[in-house]
PDB file of C-alpha atoms and ligand atoms in Angstrom:
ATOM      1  CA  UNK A1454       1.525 -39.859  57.216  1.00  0.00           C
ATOM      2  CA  UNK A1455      -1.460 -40.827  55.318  1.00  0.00           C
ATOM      3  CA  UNK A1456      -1.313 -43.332  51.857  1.00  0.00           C
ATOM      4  CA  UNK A1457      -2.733 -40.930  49.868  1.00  0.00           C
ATOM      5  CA  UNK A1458      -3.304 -40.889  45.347  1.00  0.00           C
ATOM      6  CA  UNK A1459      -2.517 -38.132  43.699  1.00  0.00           C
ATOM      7  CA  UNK A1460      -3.018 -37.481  39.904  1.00  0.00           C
ATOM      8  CA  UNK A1461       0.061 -35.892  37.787  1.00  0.00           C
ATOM      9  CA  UNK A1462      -0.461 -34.595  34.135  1.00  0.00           C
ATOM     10  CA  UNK A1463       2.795 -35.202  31.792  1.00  0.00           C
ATOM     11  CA  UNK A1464       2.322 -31.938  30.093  1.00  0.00           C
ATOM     12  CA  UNK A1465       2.717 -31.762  25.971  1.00  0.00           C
ATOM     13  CA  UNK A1466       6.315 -30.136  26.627  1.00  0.00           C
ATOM     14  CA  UNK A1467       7.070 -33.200  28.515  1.00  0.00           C
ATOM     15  CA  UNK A1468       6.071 -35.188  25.996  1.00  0.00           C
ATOM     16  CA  UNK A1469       7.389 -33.551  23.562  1.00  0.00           C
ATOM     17  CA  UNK A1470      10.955 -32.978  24.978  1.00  0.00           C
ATOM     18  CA  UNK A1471      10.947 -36.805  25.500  1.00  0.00           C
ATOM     19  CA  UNK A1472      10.887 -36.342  29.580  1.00  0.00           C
ATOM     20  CA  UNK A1473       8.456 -38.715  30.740  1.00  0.00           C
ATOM     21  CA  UNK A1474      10.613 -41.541  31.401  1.00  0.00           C
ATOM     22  CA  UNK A1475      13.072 -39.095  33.539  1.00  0.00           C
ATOM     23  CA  UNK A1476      10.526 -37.485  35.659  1.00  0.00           C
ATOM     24  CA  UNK A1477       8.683 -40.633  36.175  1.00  0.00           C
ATOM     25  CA  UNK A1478      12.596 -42.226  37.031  1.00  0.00           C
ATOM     26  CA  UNK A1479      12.185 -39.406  39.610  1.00  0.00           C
ATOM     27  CA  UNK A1480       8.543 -40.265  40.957  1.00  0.00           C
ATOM     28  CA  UNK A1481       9.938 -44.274  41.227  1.00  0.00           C
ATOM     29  CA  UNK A1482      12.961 -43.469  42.820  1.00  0.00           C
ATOM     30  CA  UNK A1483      10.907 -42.038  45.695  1.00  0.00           C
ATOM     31  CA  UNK A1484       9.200 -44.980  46.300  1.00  0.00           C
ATOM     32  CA  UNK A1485       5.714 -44.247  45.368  1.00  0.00           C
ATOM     33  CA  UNK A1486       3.917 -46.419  43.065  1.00  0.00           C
ATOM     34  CA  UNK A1487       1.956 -46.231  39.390  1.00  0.00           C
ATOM     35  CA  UNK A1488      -1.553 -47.129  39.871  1.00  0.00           C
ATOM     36  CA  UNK A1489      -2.684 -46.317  36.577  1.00  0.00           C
ATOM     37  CA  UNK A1490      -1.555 -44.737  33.480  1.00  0.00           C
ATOM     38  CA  UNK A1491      -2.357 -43.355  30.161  1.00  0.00           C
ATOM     39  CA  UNK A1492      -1.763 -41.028  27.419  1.00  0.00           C
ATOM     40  CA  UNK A1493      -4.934 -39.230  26.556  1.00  0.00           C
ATOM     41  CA  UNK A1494      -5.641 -35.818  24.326  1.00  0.00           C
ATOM     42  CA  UNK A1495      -7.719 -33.465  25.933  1.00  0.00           C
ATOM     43  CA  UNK A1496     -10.960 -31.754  24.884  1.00  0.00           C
ATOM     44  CA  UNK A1497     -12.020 -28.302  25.892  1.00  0.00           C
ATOM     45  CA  UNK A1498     -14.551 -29.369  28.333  1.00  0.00           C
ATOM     46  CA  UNK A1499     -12.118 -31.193  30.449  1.00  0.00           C
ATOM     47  CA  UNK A1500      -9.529 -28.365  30.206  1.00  0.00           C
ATOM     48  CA  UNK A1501     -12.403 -25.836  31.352  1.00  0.00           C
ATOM     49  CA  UNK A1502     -13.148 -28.286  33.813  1.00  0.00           C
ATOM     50  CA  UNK A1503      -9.565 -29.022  35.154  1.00  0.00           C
ATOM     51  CA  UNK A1504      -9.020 -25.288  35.007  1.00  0.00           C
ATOM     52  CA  UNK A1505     -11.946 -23.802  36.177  1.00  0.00           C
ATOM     53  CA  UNK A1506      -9.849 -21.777  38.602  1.00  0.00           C
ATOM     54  CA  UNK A1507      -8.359 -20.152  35.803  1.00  0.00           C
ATOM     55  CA  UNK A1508     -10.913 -20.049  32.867  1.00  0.00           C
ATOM     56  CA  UNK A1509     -11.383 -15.967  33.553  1.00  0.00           C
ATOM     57  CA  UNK A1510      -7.568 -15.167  33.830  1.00  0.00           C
ATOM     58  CA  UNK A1511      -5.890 -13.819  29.887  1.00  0.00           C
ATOM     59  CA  UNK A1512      -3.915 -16.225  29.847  1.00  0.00           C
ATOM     60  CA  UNK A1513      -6.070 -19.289  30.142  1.00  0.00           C
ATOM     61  CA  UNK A1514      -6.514 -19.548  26.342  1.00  0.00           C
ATOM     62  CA  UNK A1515      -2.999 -20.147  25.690  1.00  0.00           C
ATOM     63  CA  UNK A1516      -2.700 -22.806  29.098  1.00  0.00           C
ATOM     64  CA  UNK A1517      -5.874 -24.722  26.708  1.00  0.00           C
ATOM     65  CA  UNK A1518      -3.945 -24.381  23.472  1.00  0.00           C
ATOM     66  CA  UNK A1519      -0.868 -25.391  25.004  1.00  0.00           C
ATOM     67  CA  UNK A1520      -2.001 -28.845  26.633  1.00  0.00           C
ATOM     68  CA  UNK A1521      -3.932 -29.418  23.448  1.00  0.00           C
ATOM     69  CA  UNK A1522      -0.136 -29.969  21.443  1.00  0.00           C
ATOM     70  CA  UNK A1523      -0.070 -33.052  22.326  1.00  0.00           C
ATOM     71  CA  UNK A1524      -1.740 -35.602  24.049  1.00  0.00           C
ATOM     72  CA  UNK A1525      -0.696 -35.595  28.168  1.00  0.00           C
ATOM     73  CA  UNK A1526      -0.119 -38.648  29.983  1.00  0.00           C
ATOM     74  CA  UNK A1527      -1.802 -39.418  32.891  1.00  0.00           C
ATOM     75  CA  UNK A1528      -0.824 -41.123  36.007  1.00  0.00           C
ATOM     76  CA  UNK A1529      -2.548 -42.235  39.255  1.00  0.00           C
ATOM     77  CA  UNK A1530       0.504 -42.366  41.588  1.00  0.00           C
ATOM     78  CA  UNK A1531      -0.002 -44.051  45.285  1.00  0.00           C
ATOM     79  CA  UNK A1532       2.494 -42.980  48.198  1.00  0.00           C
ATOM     80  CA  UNK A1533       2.509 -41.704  51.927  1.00  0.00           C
ATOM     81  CA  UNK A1534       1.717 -38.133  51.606  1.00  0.00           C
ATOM     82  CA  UNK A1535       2.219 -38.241  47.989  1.00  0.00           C
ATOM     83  CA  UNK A1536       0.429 -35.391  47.559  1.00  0.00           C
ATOM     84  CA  UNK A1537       2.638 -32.625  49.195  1.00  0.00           C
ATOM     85  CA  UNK A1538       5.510 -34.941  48.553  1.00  0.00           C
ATOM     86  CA  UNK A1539       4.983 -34.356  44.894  1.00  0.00           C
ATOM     87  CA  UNK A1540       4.484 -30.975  45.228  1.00  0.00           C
ATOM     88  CA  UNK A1541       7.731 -30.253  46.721  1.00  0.00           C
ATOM     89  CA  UNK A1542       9.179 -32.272  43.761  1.00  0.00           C
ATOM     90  CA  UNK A1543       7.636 -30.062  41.243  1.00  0.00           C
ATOM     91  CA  UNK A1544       8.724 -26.755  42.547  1.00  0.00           C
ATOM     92  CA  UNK A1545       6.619 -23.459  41.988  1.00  0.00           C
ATOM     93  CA  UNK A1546       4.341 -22.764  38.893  1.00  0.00           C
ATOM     94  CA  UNK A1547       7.003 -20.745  37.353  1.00  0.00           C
ATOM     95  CA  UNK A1548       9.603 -22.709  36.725  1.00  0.00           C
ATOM     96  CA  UNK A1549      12.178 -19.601  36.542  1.00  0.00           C
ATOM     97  CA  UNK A1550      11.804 -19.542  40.146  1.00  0.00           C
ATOM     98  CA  UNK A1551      12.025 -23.347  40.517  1.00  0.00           C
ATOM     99  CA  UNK A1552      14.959 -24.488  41.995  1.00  0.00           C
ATOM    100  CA  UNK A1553      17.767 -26.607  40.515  1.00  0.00           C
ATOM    101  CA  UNK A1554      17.226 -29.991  41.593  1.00  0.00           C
ATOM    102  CA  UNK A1555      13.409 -29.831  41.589  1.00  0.00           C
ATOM    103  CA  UNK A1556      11.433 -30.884  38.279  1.00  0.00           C
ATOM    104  CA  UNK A1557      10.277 -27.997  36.942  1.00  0.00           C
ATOM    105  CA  UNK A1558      13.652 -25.862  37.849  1.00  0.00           C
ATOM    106  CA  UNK A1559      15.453 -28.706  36.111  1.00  0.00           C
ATOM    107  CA  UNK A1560      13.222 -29.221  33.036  1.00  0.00           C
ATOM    108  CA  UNK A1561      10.814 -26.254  33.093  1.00  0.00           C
ATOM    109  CA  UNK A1562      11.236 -23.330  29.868  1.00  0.00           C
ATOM    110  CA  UNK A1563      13.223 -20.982  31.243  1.00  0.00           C
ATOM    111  CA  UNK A1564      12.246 -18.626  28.561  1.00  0.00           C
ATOM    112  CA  UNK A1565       9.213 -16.879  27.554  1.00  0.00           C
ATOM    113  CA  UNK A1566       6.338 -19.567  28.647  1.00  0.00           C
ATOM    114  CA  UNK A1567       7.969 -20.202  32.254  1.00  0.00           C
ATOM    115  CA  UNK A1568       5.161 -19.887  33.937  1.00  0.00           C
ATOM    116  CA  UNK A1569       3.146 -21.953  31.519  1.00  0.00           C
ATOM    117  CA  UNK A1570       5.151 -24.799  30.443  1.00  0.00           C
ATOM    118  CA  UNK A1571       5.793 -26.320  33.773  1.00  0.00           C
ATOM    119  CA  UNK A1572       6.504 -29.815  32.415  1.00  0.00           C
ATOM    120  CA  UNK A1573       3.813 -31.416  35.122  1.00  0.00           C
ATOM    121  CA  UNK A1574       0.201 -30.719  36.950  1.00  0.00           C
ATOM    122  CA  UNK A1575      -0.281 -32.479  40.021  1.00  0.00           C
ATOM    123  CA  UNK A1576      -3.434 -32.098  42.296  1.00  0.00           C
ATOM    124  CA  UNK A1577      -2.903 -29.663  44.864  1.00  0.00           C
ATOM    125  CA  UNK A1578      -4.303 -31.199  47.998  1.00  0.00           C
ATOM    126  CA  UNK A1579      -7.050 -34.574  48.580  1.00  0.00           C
ATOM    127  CA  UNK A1580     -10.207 -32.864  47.364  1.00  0.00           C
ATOM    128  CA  UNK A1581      -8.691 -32.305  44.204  1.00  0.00           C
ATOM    129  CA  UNK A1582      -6.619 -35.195  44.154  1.00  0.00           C
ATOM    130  CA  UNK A1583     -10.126 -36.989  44.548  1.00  0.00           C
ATOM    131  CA  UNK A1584     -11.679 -35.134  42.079  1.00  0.00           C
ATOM    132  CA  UNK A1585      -8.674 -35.094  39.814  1.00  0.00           C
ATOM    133  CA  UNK A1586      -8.361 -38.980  39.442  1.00  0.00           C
ATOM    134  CA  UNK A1587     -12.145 -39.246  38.922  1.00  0.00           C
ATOM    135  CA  UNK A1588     -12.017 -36.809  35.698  1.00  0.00           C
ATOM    136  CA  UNK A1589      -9.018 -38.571  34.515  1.00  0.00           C
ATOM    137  CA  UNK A1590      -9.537 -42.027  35.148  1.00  0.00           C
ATOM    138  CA  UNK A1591     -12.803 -44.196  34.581  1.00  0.00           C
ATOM    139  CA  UNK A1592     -13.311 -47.096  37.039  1.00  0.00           C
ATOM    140  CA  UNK A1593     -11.269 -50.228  36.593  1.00  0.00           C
ATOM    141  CA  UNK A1594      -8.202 -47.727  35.691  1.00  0.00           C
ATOM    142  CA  UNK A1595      -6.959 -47.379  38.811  1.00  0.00           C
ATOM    143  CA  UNK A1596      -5.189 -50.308  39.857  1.00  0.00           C
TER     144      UNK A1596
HETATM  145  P1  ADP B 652      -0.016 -25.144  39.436  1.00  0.00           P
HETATM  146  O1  ADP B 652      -0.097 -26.002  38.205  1.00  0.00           O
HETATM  147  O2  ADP B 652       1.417 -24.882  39.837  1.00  0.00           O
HETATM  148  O3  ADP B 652      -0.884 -25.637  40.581  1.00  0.00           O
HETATM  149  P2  ADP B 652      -2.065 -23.093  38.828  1.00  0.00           P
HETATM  150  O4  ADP B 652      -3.115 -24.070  39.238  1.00  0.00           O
HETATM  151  O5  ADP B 652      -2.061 -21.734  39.448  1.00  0.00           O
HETATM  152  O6  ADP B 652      -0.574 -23.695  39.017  1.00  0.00           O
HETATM  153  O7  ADP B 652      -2.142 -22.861  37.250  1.00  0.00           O
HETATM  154  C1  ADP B 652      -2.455 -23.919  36.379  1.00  0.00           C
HETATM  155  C2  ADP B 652      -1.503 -23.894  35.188  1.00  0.00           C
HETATM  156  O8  ADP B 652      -1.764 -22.720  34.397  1.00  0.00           O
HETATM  157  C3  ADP B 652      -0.020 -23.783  35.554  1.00  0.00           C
HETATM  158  O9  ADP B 652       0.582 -25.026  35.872  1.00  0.00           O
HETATM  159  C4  ADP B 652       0.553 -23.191  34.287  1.00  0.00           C
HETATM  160  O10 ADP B 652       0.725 -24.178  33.278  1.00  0.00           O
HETATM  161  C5  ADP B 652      -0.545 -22.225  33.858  1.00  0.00           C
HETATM  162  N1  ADP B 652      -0.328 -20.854  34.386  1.00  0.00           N
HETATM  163  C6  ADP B 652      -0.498 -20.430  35.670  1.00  0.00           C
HETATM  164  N2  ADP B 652      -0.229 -19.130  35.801  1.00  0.00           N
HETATM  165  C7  ADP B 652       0.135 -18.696  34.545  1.00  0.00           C
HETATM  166  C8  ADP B 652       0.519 -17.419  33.996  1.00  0.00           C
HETATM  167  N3  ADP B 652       0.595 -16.318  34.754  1.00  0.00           N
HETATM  168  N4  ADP B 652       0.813 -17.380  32.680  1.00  0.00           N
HETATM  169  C9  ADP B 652       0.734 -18.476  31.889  1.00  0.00           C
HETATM  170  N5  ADP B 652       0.352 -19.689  32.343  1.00  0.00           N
HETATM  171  C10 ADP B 652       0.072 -19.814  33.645  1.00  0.00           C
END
């Protein structure tokens, strides 16, 4: 299996509902490894950037209001197919249908915004990865 970087978002509920230290626990405990990280707030152009793929869906107003609550943190994370690996960890987008013992079936709303807040992003495959660290990070971040 490949090393591969991925870049996770700590979404504003994660922040929020004081998570980040559990899910990261999580991320540790698998064995891959923090090459950078930082807490940043995001502007519209990098949301319309990062979610170009949804910019013309109804909801993508409320997905830019919502990760402009708080600032995310953002982390550079280094493993053998850390990607998919981290994925898997996550569960699906709605985090109703997540299951228990994934992130966002354990931490995800259950609620209303299910789908929405979904307590992490992480790129979903090496392009984006690629293209994910380089909006995120500027050089000399990435350790
Ligand atoms: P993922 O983050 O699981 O890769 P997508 O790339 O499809 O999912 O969507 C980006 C983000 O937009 C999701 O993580 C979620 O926060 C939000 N989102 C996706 N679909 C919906 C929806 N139907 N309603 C509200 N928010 C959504």
């Amino acid at each position: 299996m490949a090393l591969e970087t991925t870049l996770i978002l700590f979404k504003p509920d994660a922040v929020s509902k004081s998570l980040v230290g559990t899910v990261l626990a999580r991320f540790e405990t698998e064995g891959f490894k923090i090459r950078g990280l930082k807490m940043m707030a995001l502007s519209d152009e990098i949301l319309a950037e990062h979610y170009s793929h949804i910019a013309d869906k109804p909801f993508f107003p409320d997905v830019r209001s919502f990760m402009q609550e708080t600032p995310v943190i953002a982390l550079a994370l280094e493993g053998e197919g850390v990607i998919g690996k981290v994925r898997d960890l996550l569960g699906p987008t709605d985090s109703k249908e997540a299951a228990p013992g994934t992130i966002r079936g354990d931490f995800g709303d259950k609620e209303g915004d299910a789908k929405m807040r979904n307590v992490c992003h992480a790129s979903d495959g090496p392009e984006a990865a690629a293209a994910e660290l380089k909006r995120f990070f500027n050089d000399g971040e990435v350790f």
